[in-house]
Amino acid sequence: KIGLAETLLLKGDYSSAEKHLIEINKKINVDQYPPIERSLSSILYEVYKKQNRFDLALEQYEKNRVISDSLFSAENDAEVARLEANHEFEKEKTRLITKQQNEKIEFNNQLRRSRLLFYLAGIGLLIVGVFAYIIYRSYLKYKRARNTIAEKNVALELTTKELKDLSEFKQGLTNMIAHDIKNPLNSII
């Protein structure tokens, strides 16, 4: 319907265009539709200007400016809201990426610590194994040495017994020889 008013304006039928625009204004609550209200005030401005009704033209021009400013402001508010939402999204995205990177770094640090503990445990077990082997070898040497000492003690006891027996035999033989020599000498004396 606004297009009809524009056509009438272009044809130069200003009064019909004005009536048509006022009729549209009455039928539609233009306050709810700022873009339509802006178009109506713009066309009415042109109609009044062509009719040399400058006071009404000025009124429509000012109304158009106010609506344009409010629409511009609404558009700016929408743009600001969009930019703020975008900024919040980017901030949250950055926070999540940073959190994910920190978690990855923490995971890698825990993995390094786990590997280090694993290696240290392996080295510790190896050292304990080496010490156990050394102690076992020492025990075997000690056991062999004890067995050797026990064998030598047995051999020594046998040798000591033989020496004792020989010493007793020698003593008995010496006593017998001394007795046998002494008896014939006693008869001579």
Short mmCIF file of N, CA, C and O in Angstrom, two decimals, residues 16-155:
data_model
loop_
_atom_site.label_atom_id
_atom_site.label_comp_id
_atom_site.label_asym_id
_atom_site.label_seq_id
_atom_site.Cartn_x
_atom_site.Cartn_y
_atom_site.Cartn_z
N SER A 16 -4.08 12.83 -3.11
CA SER A 16 -4.45 11.40 -3.03
C SER A 16 -3.37 10.63 -2.28
O SER A 16 -3.68 9.74 -1.47
N ALA A 17 -2.12 10.97 -2.53
CA ALA A 17 -1.02 10.30 -1.83
C ALA A 17 -1.11 10.58 -0.34
O ALA A 17 -0.95 9.68 0.49
N GLU A 18 -1.45 11.86 0.01
CA GLU A 18 -1.56 12.23 1.44
C GLU A 18 -2.70 11.46 2.08
O GLU A 18 -2.55 10.91 3.17
N LYS A 19 -3.88 11.40 1.42
CA LYS A 19 -5.04 10.69 1.97
C LYS A 19 -4.70 9.21 2.16
O LYS A 19 -5.05 8.61 3.18
N HIS A 20 -4.07 8.66 1.17
CA HIS A 20 -3.72 7.23 1.23
C HIS A 20 -2.77 6.95 2.40
O HIS A 20 -2.96 5.99 3.15
N LEU A 21 -1.79 7.80 2.59
CA LEU A 21 -0.81 7.62 3.68
C LEU A 21 -1.46 7.80 5.04
O LEU A 21 -1.18 7.04 5.98
N ILE A 22 -2.36 8.76 5.18
CA ILE A 22 -3.06 8.97 6.45
C ILE A 22 -3.97 7.78 6.74
O ILE A 22 -4.07 7.33 7.87
N GLU A 23 -4.59 7.23 5.72
CA GLU A 23 -5.43 6.05 5.86
C GLU A 23 -4.61 4.85 6.34
O GLU A 23 -5.02 4.12 7.24
N ILE A 24 -3.44 4.67 5.77
CA ILE A 24 -2.52 3.58 6.19
C ILE A 24 -2.13 3.79 7.64
O ILE A 24 -2.13 2.85 8.44
N ASN A 25 -1.86 5.03 7.98
CA ASN A 25 -1.44 5.37 9.35
C ASN A 25 -2.54 5.02 10.35
O ASN A 25 -2.25 4.59 11.46
N LYS A 26 -3.82 5.23 9.96
CA LYS A 26 -4.94 4.93 10.84
C LYS A 26 -5.15 3.42 10.97
O LYS A 26 -5.48 2.92 12.04
N LYS A 27 -5.03 2.69 9.87
CA LYS A 27 -5.29 1.25 9.87
C LYS A 27 -4.21 0.46 10.62
O LYS A 27 -4.50 -0.54 11.26
N ILE A 28 -2.99 0.88 10.49
CA ILE A 28 -1.86 0.13 11.08
C ILE A 28 -1.32 0.93 12.25
O ILE A 28 -1.15 2.14 12.16
N ASN A 29 -1.04 0.24 13.33
CA ASN A 29 -0.38 0.88 14.47
C ASN A 29 1.11 0.93 14.13
O ASN A 29 1.85 -0.02 14.41
N VAL A 30 1.50 2.04 13.53
CA VAL A 30 2.86 2.13 13.01
C VAL A 30 3.91 2.22 14.11
O VAL A 30 5.10 2.02 13.86
N ASP A 31 3.48 2.53 15.34
CA ASP A 31 4.44 2.61 16.44
C ASP A 31 5.10 1.24 16.69
O ASP A 31 6.22 1.17 17.19
N GLN A 32 4.37 0.22 16.31
CA GLN A 32 4.92 -1.13 16.51
C GLN A 32 5.86 -1.53 15.37
O GLN A 32 6.60 -2.48 15.48
N TYR A 33 5.79 -0.80 14.27
CA TYR A 33 6.59 -1.11 13.11
C TYR A 33 7.41 0.11 12.71
O TYR A 33 7.04 0.83 11.77
N PRO A 34 8.52 0.39 13.38
CA PRO A 34 9.30 1.60 13.08
C PRO A 34 9.74 1.72 11.63
O PRO A 34 9.70 2.83 11.09
N PRO A 35 10.12 0.67 10.93
CA PRO A 35 10.52 0.86 9.53
C PRO A 35 9.36 1.37 8.66
O PRO A 35 9.56 2.21 7.77
N ILE A 36 8.13 0.89 8.93
CA ILE A 36 6.96 1.35 8.16
C ILE A 36 6.69 2.81 8.50
O ILE A 36 6.42 3.64 7.63
N GLU A 37 6.77 3.13 9.80
CA GLU A 37 6.55 4.51 10.24
C GLU A 37 7.57 5.45 9.60
O GLU A 37 7.23 6.56 9.18
N ARG A 38 8.80 4.99 9.50
CA ARG A 38 9.83 5.81 8.87
C ARG A 38 9.52 6.04 7.40
O ARG A 38 9.65 7.15 6.87
N SER A 39 9.07 4.99 6.70
CA SER A 39 8.71 5.14 5.28
C SER A 39 7.54 6.10 5.11
O SER A 39 7.53 6.97 4.22
N LEU A 40 6.51 5.96 5.99
CA LEU A 40 5.35 6.85 5.91
C LEU A 40 5.76 8.30 6.11
O LEU A 40 5.35 9.20 5.36
N SER A 41 6.57 8.56 7.16
CA SER A 41 6.97 9.95 7.44
C SER A 41 7.84 10.49 6.31
O SER A 41 7.76 11.67 5.97
N SER A 42 8.65 9.66 5.70
CA SER A 42 9.50 10.10 4.60
C SER A 42 8.65 10.51 3.39
O SER A 42 8.87 11.56 2.77
N ILE A 43 7.65 9.69 3.07
CA ILE A 43 6.80 9.99 1.91
C ILE A 43 5.93 11.22 2.21
O ILE A 43 5.75 12.11 1.36
N LEU A 44 5.39 11.31 3.45
CA LEU A 44 4.60 12.48 3.82
C LEU A 44 5.44 13.75 3.76
O LEU A 44 4.96 14.81 3.36
N TYR A 45 6.69 13.63 4.17
CA TYR A 45 7.61 14.77 4.07
C TYR A 45 7.69 15.25 2.63
O TYR A 45 7.59 16.45 2.34
N GLU A 46 7.88 14.32 1.70
CA GLU A 46 7.98 14.67 0.28
C GLU A 46 6.67 15.29 -0.22
O GLU A 46 6.69 16.27 -0.97
N VAL A 47 5.53 14.70 0.21
CA VAL A 47 4.23 15.21 -0.22
C VAL A 47 4.05 16.65 0.26
O VAL A 47 3.68 17.56 -0.51
N TYR A 48 4.31 16.89 1.56
CA TYR A 48 4.13 18.23 2.13
C TYR A 48 5.11 19.23 1.51
O TYR A 48 4.78 20.40 1.31
N LYS A 49 6.31 18.78 1.22
CA LYS A 49 7.30 19.66 0.60
C LYS A 49 6.83 20.07 -0.80
O LYS A 49 6.95 21.25 -1.19
N LYS A 50 6.30 19.12 -1.55
CA LYS A 50 5.81 19.42 -2.90
C LYS A 50 4.60 20.35 -2.85
O LYS A 50 4.38 21.15 -3.76
N GLN A 51 3.80 20.26 -1.78
CA GLN A 51 2.61 21.10 -1.62
C GLN A 51 2.97 22.44 -0.97
O GLN A 51 2.09 23.24 -0.69
N ASN A 52 4.24 22.68 -0.68
CA ASN A 52 4.73 23.89 -0.04
C ASN A 52 4.13 24.08 1.36
O ASN A 52 3.90 25.20 1.82
N ARG A 53 3.87 23.00 2.03
CA ARG A 53 3.41 23.03 3.42
C ARG A 53 4.62 22.67 4.28
O ARG A 53 4.75 21.57 4.80
N PHE A 54 5.48 23.66 4.43
CA PHE A 54 6.79 23.41 5.02
C PHE A 54 6.75 23.11 6.52
O PHE A 54 7.59 22.37 7.01
N ASP A 55 5.75 23.66 7.20
CA ASP A 55 5.67 23.37 8.64
C ASP A 55 5.36 21.89 8.86
O ASP A 55 5.95 21.23 9.71
N LEU A 56 4.42 21.33 8.08
CA LEU A 56 4.11 19.89 8.17
C LEU A 56 5.28 19.05 7.64
O LEU A 56 5.57 17.97 8.17
N ALA A 57 5.94 19.54 6.59
CA ALA A 57 7.10 18.83 6.03
C ALA A 57 8.21 18.75 7.07
O ALA A 57 8.83 17.71 7.26
N LEU A 58 8.43 19.89 7.77
CA LEU A 58 9.46 19.90 8.82
C LEU A 58 9.11 18.93 9.94
O LEU A 58 9.97 18.20 10.44
N GLU A 59 7.83 18.90 10.30
CA GLU A 59 7.38 17.97 11.35
C GLU A 59 7.63 16.52 10.94
O GLU A 59 8.13 15.71 11.74
N GLN A 60 7.32 16.19 9.68
CA GLN A 60 7.54 14.81 9.20
C GLN A 60 9.04 14.51 9.07
O GLN A 60 9.47 13.39 9.36
N TYR A 61 9.79 15.53 8.66
CA TYR A 61 11.24 15.34 8.56
C TYR A 61 11.84 15.04 9.93
O TYR A 61 12.64 14.12 10.09
N GLU A 62 11.43 15.82 10.94
CA GLU A 62 11.95 15.61 12.30
C GLU A 62 11.51 14.24 12.83
O GLU A 62 12.29 13.53 13.48
N LYS A 63 10.25 13.88 12.54
CA LYS A 63 9.76 12.57 12.96
C LYS A 63 10.59 11.46 12.30
O LYS A 63 10.97 10.48 12.95
N ASN A 64 10.88 11.65 11.02
CA ASN A 64 11.69 10.68 10.28
C ASN A 64 13.08 10.56 10.90
O ASN A 64 13.63 9.47 11.04
N ARG A 65 13.68 11.71 11.28
CA ARG A 65 15.02 11.71 11.87
C ARG A 65 15.02 10.96 13.22
O ARG A 65 15.91 10.19 13.50
N VAL A 66 13.97 11.24 14.03
CA VAL A 66 13.86 10.59 15.34
C VAL A 66 13.74 9.08 15.16
O VAL A 66 14.41 8.29 15.83
N ILE A 67 12.88 8.67 14.22
CA ILE A 67 12.68 7.23 13.98
C ILE A 67 13.97 6.62 13.44
O ILE A 67 14.39 5.54 13.87
N SER A 68 14.60 7.32 12.51
CA SER A 68 15.87 6.81 11.95
C SER A 68 16.92 6.67 13.04
O SER A 68 17.65 5.68 13.09
N ASP A 69 16.98 7.72 13.91
CA ASP A 69 17.95 7.65 15.01
C ASP A 69 17.64 6.49 15.94
O ASP A 69 18.54 5.78 16.38
N SER A 70 16.34 6.30 16.25
CA SER A 70 15.99 5.20 17.15
C SER A 70 16.26 3.86 16.49
O SER A 70 16.73 2.93 17.12
N LEU A 71 15.95 3.78 15.17
CA LEU A 71 16.26 2.53 14.45
C LEU A 71 17.77 2.32 14.40
O LEU A 71 18.27 1.21 14.60
N PHE A 72 18.48 3.43 14.12
CA PHE A 72 19.93 3.35 14.07
C PHE A 72 20.47 2.94 15.44
O PHE A 72 21.35 2.10 15.56
N SER A 73 19.87 3.53 16.48
CA SER A 73 20.27 3.19 17.84
C SER A 73 19.94 1.73 18.14
O SER A 73 20.74 1.02 18.74
N ALA A 74 18.75 1.29 17.71
CA ALA A 74 18.37 -0.11 17.92
C ALA A 74 19.31 -1.03 17.16
O ALA A 74 19.73 -2.07 17.67
N GLU A 75 19.64 -0.60 15.92
CA GLU A 75 20.59 -1.41 15.14
C GLU A 75 21.95 -1.42 15.82
O GLU A 75 22.62 -2.45 15.89
N ASN A 76 22.36 -0.25 16.33
CA ASN A 76 23.64 -0.19 17.06
C ASN A 76 23.59 -1.04 18.32
O ASN A 76 24.55 -1.74 18.63
N ASP A 77 22.44 -0.96 19.03
CA ASP A 77 22.30 -1.79 20.23
C ASP A 77 22.38 -3.27 19.87
O ASP A 77 23.02 -4.06 20.56
N ALA A 78 21.70 -3.61 18.77
CA ALA A 78 21.75 -5.01 18.32
C ALA A 78 23.17 -5.39 17.93
O ALA A 78 23.65 -6.48 18.26
N GLU A 79 23.87 -4.49 17.26
CA GLU A 79 25.25 -4.75 16.86
C GLU A 79 26.15 -4.87 18.09
O GLU A 79 27.00 -5.76 18.17
N VAL A 80 25.94 -3.96 19.05
CA VAL A 80 26.72 -4.02 20.30
C VAL A 80 26.44 -5.33 21.02
O VAL A 80 27.35 -6.00 21.51
N ALA A 81 25.15 -5.71 21.09
CA ALA A 81 24.78 -6.97 21.75
C ALA A 81 25.43 -8.15 21.03
O ALA A 81 25.95 -9.08 21.67
N ARG A 82 25.40 -8.09 19.68
CA ARG A 82 26.02 -9.16 18.90
C ARG A 82 27.52 -9.22 19.15
O ARG A 82 28.10 -10.28 19.36
N LEU A 83 28.15 -8.03 19.16
CA LEU A 83 29.59 -7.98 19.41
C LEU A 83 29.94 -8.45 20.82
O LEU A 83 30.93 -9.16 21.03
N GLU A 84 29.10 -8.06 21.80
CA GLU A 84 29.33 -8.52 23.17
C GLU A 84 29.18 -10.03 23.26
O GLU A 84 29.98 -10.70 23.91
N ALA A 85 28.13 -10.55 22.61
CA ALA A 85 27.94 -12.01 22.61
C ALA A 85 29.12 -12.69 21.93
O ALA A 85 29.61 -13.73 22.42
N ASN A 86 29.57 -12.11 20.82
CA ASN A 86 30.72 -12.68 20.11
C ASN A 86 31.97 -12.62 20.99
O ASN A 86 32.75 -13.58 21.04
N HIS A 87 32.13 -11.47 21.69
CA HIS A 87 33.28 -11.32 22.59
C HIS A 87 33.21 -12.36 23.71
O HIS A 87 34.22 -12.99 24.04
N GLU A 88 32.02 -12.53 24.30
CA GLU A 88 31.85 -13.53 25.36
C GLU A 88 32.14 -14.93 24.84
O GLU A 88 32.78 -15.73 25.51
N PHE A 89 31.67 -15.19 23.61
CA PHE A 89 31.92 -16.49 23.00
C PHE A 89 33.42 -16.71 22.81
O PHE A 89 33.95 -17.77 23.15
N GLU A 90 34.09 -15.69 22.27
CA GLU A 90 35.54 -15.80 22.05
C GLU A 90 36.29 -15.95 23.37
O GLU A 90 37.25 -16.71 23.47
N LYS A 91 35.83 -15.19 24.37
CA LYS A 91 36.46 -15.28 25.69
C LYS A 91 36.29 -16.69 26.27
O LYS A 91 37.24 -17.28 26.79
N GLU A 92 35.07 -17.22 26.15
CA GLU A 92 34.81 -18.57 26.65
C GLU A 92 35.61 -19.60 25.85
O GLU A 92 36.16 -20.54 26.41
N LYS A 93 35.67 -19.39 24.54
CA LYS A 93 36.45 -20.28 23.68
C LYS A 93 37.91 -20.26 24.08
O LYS A 93 38.55 -21.30 24.21
N THR A 94 38.44 -19.04 24.31
CA THR A 94 39.84 -18.90 24.74
C THR A 94 40.05 -19.55 26.09
O THR A 94 41.05 -20.24 26.31
N ARG A 95 39.08 -19.36 27.00
CA ARG A 95 39.19 -19.97 28.33
C ARG A 95 39.20 -21.49 28.22
O ARG A 95 40.01 -22.17 28.86
N LEU A 96 38.32 -22.02 27.37
CA LEU A 96 38.27 -23.48 27.20
C LEU A 96 39.54 -24.01 26.55
O LEU A 96 40.05 -25.06 26.95
N ILE A 97 40.05 -23.28 25.56
CA ILE A 97 41.30 -23.71 24.92
C ILE A 97 42.44 -23.66 25.92
O ILE A 97 43.24 -24.60 26.00
N THR A 98 42.49 -22.59 26.71
CA THR A 98 43.53 -22.47 27.73
C THR A 98 43.39 -23.59 28.76
O THR A 98 44.39 -24.22 29.14
N LYS A 99 42.16 -23.85 29.17
CA LYS A 99 41.91 -24.93 30.14
C LYS A 99 42.35 -26.26 29.55
O LYS A 99 43.00 -27.07 30.21
N GLN A 100 42.00 -26.49 28.29
CA GLN A 100 42.37 -27.74 27.63
C GLN A 100 43.90 -27.86 27.52
O GLN A 100 44.46 -28.92 27.77
N GLN A 101 44.56 -26.76 27.18
CA GLN A 101 46.02 -26.79 27.09
C GLN A 101 46.63 -27.03 28.45
O GLN A 101 47.60 -27.80 28.58
N ASN A 102 46.08 -26.38 29.50
CA ASN A 102 46.59 -26.60 30.85
C ASN A 102 46.39 -28.05 31.29
O ASN A 102 47.27 -28.64 31.91
N GLU A 103 45.22 -28.62 30.95
CA GLU A 103 44.98 -30.02 31.28
C GLU A 103 45.95 -30.92 30.53
O GLU A 103 46.44 -31.90 31.08
N LYS A 104 46.23 -30.58 29.28
CA LYS A 104 47.16 -31.37 28.48
C LYS A 104 48.56 -31.28 29.08
O LYS A 104 49.27 -32.29 29.19
N ILE A 105 48.96 -30.06 29.49
CA ILE A 105 50.27 -29.87 30.12
C ILE A 105 50.34 -30.66 31.42
O ILE A 105 51.33 -31.35 31.70
N GLU A 106 49.26 -30.59 32.22
CA GLU A 106 49.22 -31.31 33.50
C GLU A 106 49.28 -32.82 33.25
O GLU A 106 49.97 -33.55 33.96
N PHE A 107 48.56 -33.28 32.23
CA PHE A 107 48.58 -34.70 31.89
C PHE A 107 49.99 -35.12 31.49
O PHE A 107 50.49 -36.16 31.92
N ASN A 108 50.65 -34.30 30.64
CA ASN A 108 52.02 -34.62 30.22
C ASN A 108 52.97 -34.61 31.42
O ASN A 108 53.87 -35.46 31.50
N ASN A 109 52.78 -33.66 32.35
CA ASN A 109 53.62 -33.62 33.55
C ASN A 109 53.40 -34.86 34.40
O ASN A 109 54.36 -35.46 34.90
N GLN A 110 52.14 -35.27 34.56
CA GLN A 110 51.86 -36.49 35.32
C GLN A 110 52.44 -37.70 34.62
O GLN A 110 52.97 -38.61 35.28
N LEU A 111 52.36 -37.71 33.30
CA LEU A 111 52.93 -38.82 32.54
C LEU A 111 54.44 -38.87 32.73
O LEU A 111 55.01 -39.95 32.95
N ARG A 112 55.10 -37.71 32.70
CA ARG A 112 56.55 -37.66 32.93
C ARG A 112 56.88 -38.14 34.34
O ARG A 112 57.83 -38.90 34.53
N ARG A 113 56.09 -37.67 35.33
CA ARG A 113 56.33 -38.11 36.71
C ARG A 113 56.14 -39.61 36.84
O ARG A 113 56.93 -40.29 37.50
N SER A 114 55.10 -40.13 36.19
CA SER A 114 54.86 -41.57 36.24
C SER A 114 56.01 -42.33 35.61
O SER A 114 56.47 -43.36 36.15
N ARG A 115 56.47 -41.86 34.46
CA ARG A 115 57.61 -42.52 33.81
C ARG A 115 58.86 -42.46 34.69
O ARG A 115 59.58 -43.44 34.81
N LEU A 116 59.08 -41.28 35.29
CA LEU A 116 60.24 -41.12 36.16
C LEU A 116 60.15 -42.08 37.34
O LEU A 116 61.13 -42.76 37.66
N LEU A 117 58.97 -42.16 37.95
CA LEU A 117 58.79 -43.09 39.06
C LEU A 117 58.98 -44.53 38.60
O LEU A 117 59.57 -45.35 39.32
N PHE A 118 58.49 -44.84 37.41
CA PHE A 118 58.65 -46.18 36.86
C PHE A 118 60.13 -46.50 36.66
O PHE A 118 60.61 -47.57 37.04
N TYR A 119 60.85 -45.54 36.07
CA TYR A 119 62.29 -45.75 35.85
C TYR A 119 63.04 -45.86 37.17
O TYR A 119 63.91 -46.71 37.33
N LEU A 120 62.69 -44.98 38.12
CA LEU A 120 63.34 -45.04 39.42
C LEU A 120 63.03 -46.35 40.13
O LEU A 120 63.92 -46.95 40.76
N ALA A 121 61.79 -46.82 40.03
CA ALA A 121 61.43 -48.10 40.63
C ALA A 121 62.22 -49.22 39.96
O ALA A 121 62.72 -50.13 40.64
N GLY A 122 62.35 -49.17 38.64
CA GLY A 122 63.13 -50.19 37.92
C GLY A 122 64.59 -50.17 38.35
O GLY A 122 65.20 -51.22 38.59
N ILE A 123 65.16 -48.97 38.44
CA ILE A 123 66.56 -48.85 38.87
C ILE A 123 66.70 -49.34 40.30
O ILE A 123 67.66 -50.05 40.63
N GLY A 124 65.73 -48.97 41.16
CA GLY A 124 65.75 -49.43 42.55
C GLY A 124 65.69 -50.94 42.63
O GLY A 124 66.46 -51.57 43.40
N LEU A 125 64.81 -51.55 41.85
CA LEU A 125 64.72 -53.01 41.84
C LEU A 125 66.01 -53.64 41.32
O LEU A 125 66.46 -54.67 41.83
N LEU A 126 66.61 -53.02 40.32
CA LEU A 126 67.86 -53.52 39.79
C LEU A 126 68.95 -53.46 40.86
O LEU A 126 69.71 -54.43 41.04
N ILE A 127 69.03 -52.34 41.58
CA ILE A 127 70.03 -52.20 42.65
C ILE A 127 69.77 -53.22 43.75
O ILE A 127 70.70 -53.88 44.23
N VAL A 128 68.50 -53.38 44.13
CA VAL A 128 68.16 -54.38 45.16
C VAL A 128 68.54 -55.77 44.66
O VAL A 128 69.09 -56.59 45.42
N GLY A 129 68.28 -56.04 43.38
CA GLY A 129 68.65 -57.34 42.81
C GLY A 129 70.15 -57.56 42.86
O GLY A 129 70.63 -58.66 43.19
N VAL A 130 70.92 -56.51 42.51
CA VAL A 130 72.39 -56.63 42.54
C VAL A 130 72.85 -56.88 43.97
O VAL A 130 73.70 -57.76 44.21
N PHE A 131 72.31 -56.12 44.92
CA PHE A 131 72.69 -56.33 46.33
C PHE A 131 72.30 -57.73 46.79
O PHE A 131 73.06 -58.39 47.49
N ALA A 132 71.11 -58.20 46.39
CA ALA A 132 70.68 -59.55 46.77
C ALA A 132 71.63 -60.58 46.19
O ALA A 132 72.02 -61.55 46.87
N TYR A 133 72.06 -60.37 44.95
CA TYR A 133 73.00 -61.30 44.32
C TYR A 133 74.34 -61.29 45.05
O TYR A 133 74.93 -62.36 45.30
N ILE A 134 74.82 -60.09 45.40
CA ILE A 134 76.09 -59.98 46.13
C ILE A 134 75.98 -60.66 47.49
O ILE A 134 76.88 -61.41 47.90
N ILE A 135 74.87 -60.41 48.18
CA ILE A 135 74.67 -61.04 49.50
C ILE A 135 74.58 -62.56 49.35
O ILE A 135 75.17 -63.31 50.14
N TYR A 136 73.90 -63.03 48.33
CA TYR A 136 73.78 -64.47 48.09
C TYR A 136 75.15 -65.08 47.82
O TYR A 136 75.50 -66.13 48.37
N ARG A 137 75.94 -64.42 46.98
CA ARG A 137 77.29 -64.93 46.69
C ARG A 137 78.14 -64.93 47.96
O ARG A 137 78.90 -65.88 48.21
N SER A 138 78.00 -63.86 48.75
CA SER A 138 78.76 -63.81 50.01
C SER A 138 78.32 -64.94 50.92
O SER A 138 79.16 -65.57 51.59
N TYR A 139 77.02 -65.19 50.97
CA TYR A 139 76.53 -66.29 51.80
C TYR A 139 77.08 -67.62 51.33
O TYR A 139 77.49 -68.45 52.14
N LEU A 140 77.10 -67.82 49.99
CA LEU A 140 77.65 -69.07 49.47
C LEU A 140 79.14 -69.20 49.82
O LEU A 140 79.61 -70.29 50.22
N LYS A 141 79.90 -68.10 49.70
CA LYS A 141 81.33 -68.13 50.08
C LYS A 141 81.47 -68.44 51.56
O LYS A 141 82.32 -69.23 51.95
N TYR A 142 80.64 -67.80 52.37
CA TYR A 142 80.68 -68.03 53.82
C TYR A 142 80.38 -69.50 54.12
O TYR A 142 81.06 -70.14 54.93
N LYS A 143 79.35 -70.04 53.44
CA LYS A 143 78.97 -71.44 53.66
C LYS A 143 80.10 -72.37 53.24
O LYS A 143 80.44 -73.33 53.96
N ARG A 144 80.72 -72.09 52.08
CA ARG A 144 81.85 -72.92 51.63
C ARG A 144 83.01 -72.81 52.61
O ARG A 144 83.65 -73.82 52.94
N ALA A 145 83.27 -71.57 53.05
CA ALA A 145 84.37 -71.37 54.00
C ALA A 145 84.06 -72.12 55.30
O ALA A 145 84.95 -72.75 55.89
N ARG A 146 82.82 -72.07 55.78
CA ARG A 146 82.44 -72.79 56.98
C ARG A 146 82.60 -74.29 56.80
O ARG A 146 83.11 -74.99 57.69
N ASN A 147 82.16 -74.77 55.62
CA ASN A 147 82.32 -76.20 55.34
C ASN A 147 83.79 -76.57 55.29
O ASN A 147 84.20 -77.63 55.82
N THR A 148 84.59 -75.71 54.65
CA THR A 148 86.03 -75.97 54.57
C THR A 148 86.64 -75.98 55.97
O THR A 148 87.44 -76.87 56.30
N ILE A 149 86.26 -75.01 56.78
CA ILE A 149 86.77 -74.94 58.16
C ILE A 149 86.33 -76.18 58.93
O ILE A 149 87.12 -76.77 59.68
N ALA A 150 85.05 -76.58 58.74
CA ALA A 150 84.56 -77.77 59.45
C ALA A 150 85.35 -79.00 59.03
O ALA A 150 85.74 -79.82 59.87
N GLU A 151 85.61 -79.10 57.71
CA GLU A 151 86.41 -80.25 57.23
C GLU A 151 87.82 -80.21 57.80
O GLU A 151 88.37 -81.24 58.23
N LYS A 152 88.41 -79.02 57.81
CA LYS A 152 89.77 -78.89 58.34
C LYS A 152 89.79 -79.15 59.85
O LYS A 152 90.75 -79.73 60.36
N ASN A 153 88.73 -78.74 60.54
CA ASN A 153 88.64 -79.03 61.97
C ASN A 153 88.57 -80.54 62.22
O ASN A 153 89.22 -81.07 63.12
N VAL A 154 87.76 -81.20 61.39
CA VAL A 154 87.67 -82.68 61.51
C VAL A 154 89.03 -83.30 61.23
O VAL A 154 89.50 -84.17 61.98
N ALA A 155 89.68 -82.82 60.15
CA ALA A 155 91.01 -83.35 59.81
C ALA A 155 92.00 -83.03 60.93
O ALA A 155 92.84 -83.87 61.31
#
